[in-house]
mmCIF file of C-alpha atoms in Angstrom:
data_model
loop_
_atom_site.group_PDB
_atom_site.id
_atom_site.type_symbol
_atom_site.label_atom_id
_atom_site.label_comp_id
_atom_site.label_asym_id
_atom_site.label_seq_id
_atom_site.Cartn_x
_atom_site.Cartn_y
_atom_site.Cartn_z
ATOM 1 C CA MET A 1 0.000 0.000 0.000
ATOM 2 C CA ALA A 2 1.334 3.433 -0.918
ATOM 3 C CA GLU A 3 2.613 5.671 1.868
ATOM 4 C CA GLU A 4 1.397 9.104 0.826
ATOM 5 C CA ASN A 5 0.811 11.236 3.917
ATOM 6 C CA GLU A 6 4.234 12.895 4.100
ATOM 7 C CA ILE A 7 4.176 15.995 6.269
ATOM 8 C CA GLY A 8 5.762 18.064 3.504
ATOM 9 C CA ARG A 9 2.577 17.820 1.410
ATOM 10 C CA LEU A 10 0.437 19.498 4.077
ATOM 11 C CA HIS A 11 1.021 22.969 2.673
ATOM 12 C CA LEU A 12 0.510 24.596 -0.696
ATOM 13 C CA ALA A 13 3.296 26.385 -2.583
ATOM 14 C CA VAL A 14 4.305 29.586 -0.794
ATOM 15 C CA ASP A 15 4.454 31.454 -4.099
ATOM 16 C CA GLU A 16 0.786 30.639 -4.726
ATOM 17 C CA ASP A 17 -0.147 31.805 -1.229
ATOM 18 C CA ALA A 18 1.732 35.075 -1.690
ATOM 19 C CA GLU A 19 0.184 35.797 -5.066
ATOM 20 C CA LYS A 20 -3.286 35.042 -3.741
ATOM 21 C CA ALA A 21 -2.796 37.497 -0.892
ATOM 22 C CA ARG A 22 -1.651 40.238 -3.267
ATOM 23 C CA GLU A 23 -4.605 39.680 -5.605
ATOM 24 C CA LEU A 24 -7.108 39.755 -2.771
ATOM 25 C CA TRP A 25 -5.722 42.963 -1.300
ATOM 26 C CA LYS A 26 -5.907 44.718 -4.675
ATOM 27 C CA LYS A 27 -9.469 43.503 -5.165
ATOM 28 C CA TYR A 28 -10.890 43.891 -1.655
ATOM 29 C CA GLY A 29 -8.495 46.115 0.281
ATOM 30 C CA ILE A 30 -10.808 49.145 0.190
ATOM 31 C CA GLY A 31 -13.907 47.070 0.821
ATOM 32 C CA ILE A 32 -12.468 45.666 4.042
ATOM 33 C CA VAL A 33 -12.949 49.056 5.673
ATOM 34 C CA ALA A 34 -15.792 50.463 3.571
ATOM 35 C CA GLY A 35 -17.912 51.150 6.645
ATOM 36 C CA VAL A 36 -15.213 53.370 8.097
ATOM 37 C CA VAL A 37 -15.032 55.413 4.890
ATOM 38 C CA LEU A 38 -18.668 56.407 5.331
ATOM 39 C CA GLY A 39 -17.803 57.980 8.656
ATOM 40 C CA ILE A 40 -14.903 60.048 7.311
ATOM 41 C CA GLY A 41 -17.085 62.162 5.047
ATOM 42 C CA GLY A 42 -16.451 63.914 1.748
ATOM 43 C CA VAL A 43 -14.364 63.126 -1.288
ATOM 44 C CA VAL A 44 -11.181 64.298 0.399
ATOM 45 C CA GLY A 45 -11.756 61.929 3.301
ATOM 46 C CA ILE A 46 -12.359 59.009 0.979
ATOM 47 C CA HIS A 47 -9.223 59.741 -1.026
ATOM 48 C CA GLY A 48 -7.210 60.122 2.167
ATOM 49 C CA TRP A 49 -8.478 56.787 3.431
ATOM 50 C CA ARG A 50 -7.717 55.174 0.076
ATOM 51 C CA ASP A 51 -4.117 56.407 0.327
ATOM 52 C CA TYR A 52 -3.901 54.997 3.845
ATOM 53 C CA VAL A 53 -5.259 51.629 2.754
ATOM 54 C CA ASP A 54 -2.923 51.497 -0.258
ATOM 55 C CA ASP A 55 0.054 52.307 1.961
ATOM 56 C CA ARG A 56 -1.002 49.719 4.514
ATOM 57 C CA GLY A 57 -1.317 47.165 1.741
ATOM 58 C CA GLU A 58 2.165 47.965 0.472
ATOM 59 C CA ARG A 59 3.636 47.525 3.948
ATOM 60 C CA ALA A 60 1.840 44.225 4.397
ATOM 61 C CA SER A 61 2.934 43.063 0.944
ATOM 62 C CA THR A 62 6.562 43.873 1.731
ATOM 63 C CA LEU A 63 6.376 41.988 5.015
ATOM 64 C CA TYR A 64 4.699 39.035 3.324
ATOM 65 C CA GLU A 65 7.369 38.770 0.653
ATOM 66 C CA SER A 66 10.022 39.014 3.375
ATOM 67 C CA MET A 67 8.333 36.160 5.240
ATOM 68 C CA VAL A 68 8.159 33.970 2.126
ATOM 69 C CA ALA A 69 11.826 34.611 1.304
ATOM 70 C CA ALA A 70 12.888 33.832 4.873
ATOM 71 C CA VAL A 71 10.926 30.586 5.021
ATOM 72 C CA ARG A 72 12.230 29.518 1.637
ATOM 73 C CA SER A 73 15.813 30.079 2.776
ATOM 74 C CA LYS A 74 15.189 28.311 6.115
ATOM 75 C CA ASP A 75 15.722 31.569 8.020
ATOM 76 C CA SER A 76 14.153 31.293 11.478
ATOM 77 C CA GLY A 77 13.255 34.981 11.241
ATOM 78 C CA GLY A 78 10.399 34.010 8.943
ATOM 79 C CA ARG A 79 8.350 32.987 11.973
ATOM 80 C CA ASP A 80 8.809 36.413 13.560
ATOM 81 C CA VAL A 81 7.613 38.138 10.391
ATOM 82 C CA ALA A 82 4.627 35.792 10.141
ATOM 83 C CA GLU A 83 3.662 36.505 13.734
ATOM 84 C CA LYS A 84 3.908 40.272 13.118
ATOM 85 C CA LEU A 85 1.747 39.982 10.001
ATOM 86 C CA LEU A 86 -0.869 38.028 11.905
ATOM 87 C CA ALA A 87 -0.826 40.499 14.796
ATOM 88 C CA ASP A 88 -0.915 43.694 12.716
ATOM 89 C CA TYR A 89 -2.860 42.624 9.612
ATOM 90 C CA SER A 90 -5.188 39.886 10.854
ATOM 91 C CA THR A 91 -8.172 41.403 8.997
ATOM 92 C CA THR A 92 -6.378 41.269 5.646
ATOM 93 C CA PRO A 93 -5.504 38.415 3.276
ATOM 94 C CA TYR A 94 -1.862 38.865 4.291
ATOM 95 C CA GLY A 95 -2.724 38.056 7.899
ATOM 96 C CA VAL A 96 -4.629 34.961 6.821
ATOM 97 C CA GLY A 97 -1.711 33.905 4.635
ATOM 98 C CA ALA A 98 0.603 34.386 7.613
ATOM 99 C CA ALA A 99 -1.594 32.078 9.702
ATOM 100 C CA LEU A 100 -1.322 29.419 7.000
ATOM 101 C CA MET A 101 2.447 29.857 6.996
ATOM 102 C CA LEU A 102 2.612 29.577 10.782
ATOM 103 C CA ALA A 103 0.583 26.372 10.542
ATOM 104 C CA ARG A 104 3.149 25.020 8.094
ATOM 105 C CA LEU A 105 6.044 25.982 10.369
ATOM 106 C CA GLU A 106 4.371 24.441 13.410
ATOM 107 C CA LEU A 107 3.765 21.236 11.509
ATOM 108 C CA GLU A 108 7.350 21.046 10.297
ATOM 109 C CA ALA A 109 8.429 21.477 13.922
ATOM 110 C CA GLY A 110 6.216 18.555 14.943
ATOM 111 C CA ASN A 111 3.598 20.705 16.694
ATOM 112 C CA ALA A 112 0.409 19.343 15.156
ATOM 113 C CA ALA A 113 -1.856 20.837 17.827
ATOM 114 C CA ALA A 114 -0.469 24.337 17.252
ATOM 115 C CA ALA A 115 -0.769 23.871 13.487
ATOM 116 C CA LYS A 116 -4.418 22.859 13.824
ATOM 117 C CA ALA A 117 -5.084 25.924 15.990
ATOM 118 C CA GLN A 118 -3.755 28.206 13.241
ATOM 119 C CA LEU A 119 -5.765 26.412 10.556
ATOM 120 C CA ASN A 120 -8.947 26.623 12.592
ATOM 121 C CA TRP A 121 -8.272 30.331 13.095
ATOM 122 C CA VAL A 122 -8.208 30.709 9.308
ATOM 123 C CA LEU A 123 -11.567 28.960 8.982
ATOM 124 C CA GLU A 124 -13.038 31.203 11.665
ATOM 125 C CA ASN A 125 -11.665 34.466 10.283
ATOM 126 C CA THR A 126 -11.994 34.438 6.506
ATOM 127 C CA THR A 127 -14.707 33.809 3.953
ATOM 128 C CA GLU A 128 -12.254 33.708 1.032
ATOM 129 C CA ALA A 129 -12.771 30.302 -0.567
ATOM 130 C CA SER A 130 -9.141 29.661 -1.564
ATOM 131 C CA PHE A 131 -7.837 30.189 1.957
ATOM 132 C CA ARG A 132 -10.654 28.113 3.455
ATOM 133 C CA HIS A 133 -9.967 25.239 1.069
ATOM 134 C CA ALA A 134 -6.243 25.383 1.861
ATOM 135 C CA ALA A 135 -6.907 25.258 5.613
ATOM 136 C CA THR A 136 -9.476 22.466 5.261
ATOM 137 C CA LEU A 137 -7.193 20.309 3.137
ATOM 138 C CA ARG A 138 -4.324 20.753 5.568
ATOM 139 C CA LEU A 139 -6.512 19.850 8.550
ATOM 140 C CA ALA A 140 -7.702 16.735 6.722
ATOM 141 C CA ARG A 141 -4.136 15.654 5.937
ATOM 142 C CA ILE A 142 -3.125 16.134 9.562
ATOM 143 C CA ALA A 143 -6.045 13.926 10.584
ATOM 144 C CA LEU A 144 -4.948 11.316 8.037
ATOM 145 C CA HIS A 145 -1.382 11.441 9.319
ATOM 146 C CA GLU A 146 -2.704 10.916 12.852
ATOM 147 C CA GLY A 147 -4.683 7.894 11.689
ATOM 148 C CA ASP A 148 -8.066 9.545 12.228
ATOM 149 C CA HIS A 149 -9.654 8.569 8.917
ATOM 150 C CA ASP A 150 -13.196 9.477 10.026
ATOM 151 C CA SER A 151 -12.216 13.074 10.829
ATOM 152 C CA ALA A 152 -10.264 13.346 7.602
ATOM 153 C CA ARG A 153 -13.251 12.144 5.573
ATOM 154 C CA ALA A 154 -15.599 14.498 7.398
ATOM 155 C CA LEU A 155 -13.538 17.462 6.218
ATOM 156 C CA LEU A 156 -13.748 16.516 2.539
ATOM 157 C CA GLN A 157 -16.152 18.565 0.453
ATOM 158 C CA PRO A 158 -16.869 19.004 -3.249
ATOM 159 C CA SER A 159 -15.432 22.346 -4.324
ATOM 160 C CA GLY A 160 -16.271 22.404 -8.024
ATOM 161 C CA ASP A 161 -13.211 24.558 -8.717
ATOM 162 C CA SER A 162 -9.440 24.317 -8.912
ATOM 163 C CA PHE A 163 -9.341 22.588 -5.517
ATOM 164 C CA GLN A 164 -11.532 19.670 -6.608
ATOM 165 C CA SER A 165 -8.559 17.592 -7.709
ATOM 166 C CA MET A 166 -6.929 18.039 -4.295
ATOM 167 C CA TYR A 167 -10.067 16.824 -2.530
ATOM 168 C CA ASP A 168 -10.331 13.803 -4.840
ATOM 169 C CA GLU A 169 -6.652 12.995 -4.337
ATOM 170 C CA LEU A 170 -6.982 13.237 -0.570
ATOM 171 C CA ARG A 171 -10.050 11.004 -0.689
ATOM 172 C CA GLY A 172 -7.917 8.497 -2.586
ATOM 173 C CA ASP A 173 -5.176 8.739 0.041
ATOM 174 C CA ILE A 174 -7.669 8.051 2.842
ATOM 175 C CA LEU A 175 -9.109 5.067 0.984
ATOM 176 C CA ALA A 176 -5.639 3.731 0.183
ATOM 177 C CA HIS A 177 -4.595 3.922 3.828
ATOM 178 C CA GLY A 178 -7.828 2.171 4.731
ATOM 179 C CA GLY A 179 -6.995 -0.692 2.366
ATOM 180 C CA ASP A 180 -9.714 -0.026 -0.233
ATOM 181 C CA ARG A 181 -7.448 0.041 -3.272
ATOM 182 C CA ARG A 182 -10.214 -0.103 -5.897
ATOM 183 C CA ALA A 183 -12.067 2.859 -4.427
ATOM 184 C CA ALA A 184 -8.756 4.724 -4.049
ATOM 185 C CA GLN A 185 -8.001 4.168 -7.731
ATOM 186 C CA ILE A 186 -11.403 5.589 -8.699
ATOM 187 C CA ALA A 187 -10.747 8.650 -6.527
ATOM 188 C CA TYR A 188 -7.314 9.161 -8.096
ATOM 189 C CA ASP A 189 -8.857 8.849 -11.565
ATOM 190 C CA ALA A 190 -11.347 11.571 -10.643
ATOM 191 C CA ALA A 191 -8.494 13.740 -9.398
ATOM 192 C CA LEU A 192 -6.603 13.285 -12.667
ATOM 193 C CA ILE A 193 -9.689 14.302 -14.647
ATOM 194 C CA ALA A 194 -10.128 17.426 -12.519
ATOM 195 C CA LEU A 195 -6.430 18.356 -12.770
ATOM 196 C CA THR A 196 -5.865 19.810 -16.215
ATOM 197 C CA GLY A 197 -2.514 20.388 -17.892
ATOM 198 C CA ARG A 198 0.917 18.991 -17.166
ATOM 199 C CA SER A 199 2.508 19.628 -13.799
ATOM 200 C CA ALA A 200 4.632 18.005 -11.119
ATOM 201 C CA ALA A 201 1.441 17.530 -9.093
ATOM 202 C CA ARG A 202 -0.144 15.611 -11.957
ATOM 203 C CA ASP A 203 2.926 13.429 -12.415
ATOM 204 C CA LEU A 204 2.955 12.536 -8.700
ATOM 205 C CA LEU A 205 -0.766 11.825 -8.760
ATOM 206 C CA GLN A 206 -0.326 9.514 -11.762
ATOM 207 C CA VAL A 207 2.419 7.614 -9.930
ATOM 208 C CA LYS A 208 0.142 7.171 -6.927
ATOM 209 C CA ARG A 209 -2.716 5.977 -9.126
ATOM 210 C CA ASP A 210 -0.520 3.499 -10.993
ATOM 211 C CA ARG A 211 1.048 2.215 -7.789
ATOM 212 C CA ILE A 212 -2.289 1.543 -6.111
ATOM 213 C CA ALA A 213 -3.487 -0.251 -9.249
ATOM 214 C CA THR A 214 -0.537 -2.662 -9.238
ATOM 215 C CA ASP A 215 -0.061 -3.258 -5.491
#
């Protein structure tokens, strides 16, 4: 039976997380504080607030990129930057991204409970689908790694978007670890159908599918 619940696969690519945070700030940065704008009054007030929000976004973006670079280079200072982002920008996508990064760092340090706390914080503090899917998938993989297949299955959900392949793959992993190779193969096939284009993720998924079919 394939062994596919390596801890290193519990997080998404940091570059994707960073880009998502930047896109969300550009799209929703003003809307995050729209209610406050109404209390400032006048066109000048609105423009002044917009400048403040833009500046705040730039500072958060700079910190986020610093965090990503530090984590990528194995610099322990990345944790400090992530904690500052979460403390100072918790209502922004950068803060949510920092929580996901802290979950990754906790997991790599063997602190599953602390990682789960960060991931649950994400689920409680954002409605952005991409972040919620990322947190849910990571929680499910932690449960799988801990041998709690029921909890892992309970977290699976059809997404109908770019995350669908990840859910199908994880369903296959759970089934494979439970010994149901035929059902796991069907889940991996569904994941391959949902995952379009060539990529390292697709190649790995194909290897898993082929291995379970021949074991």
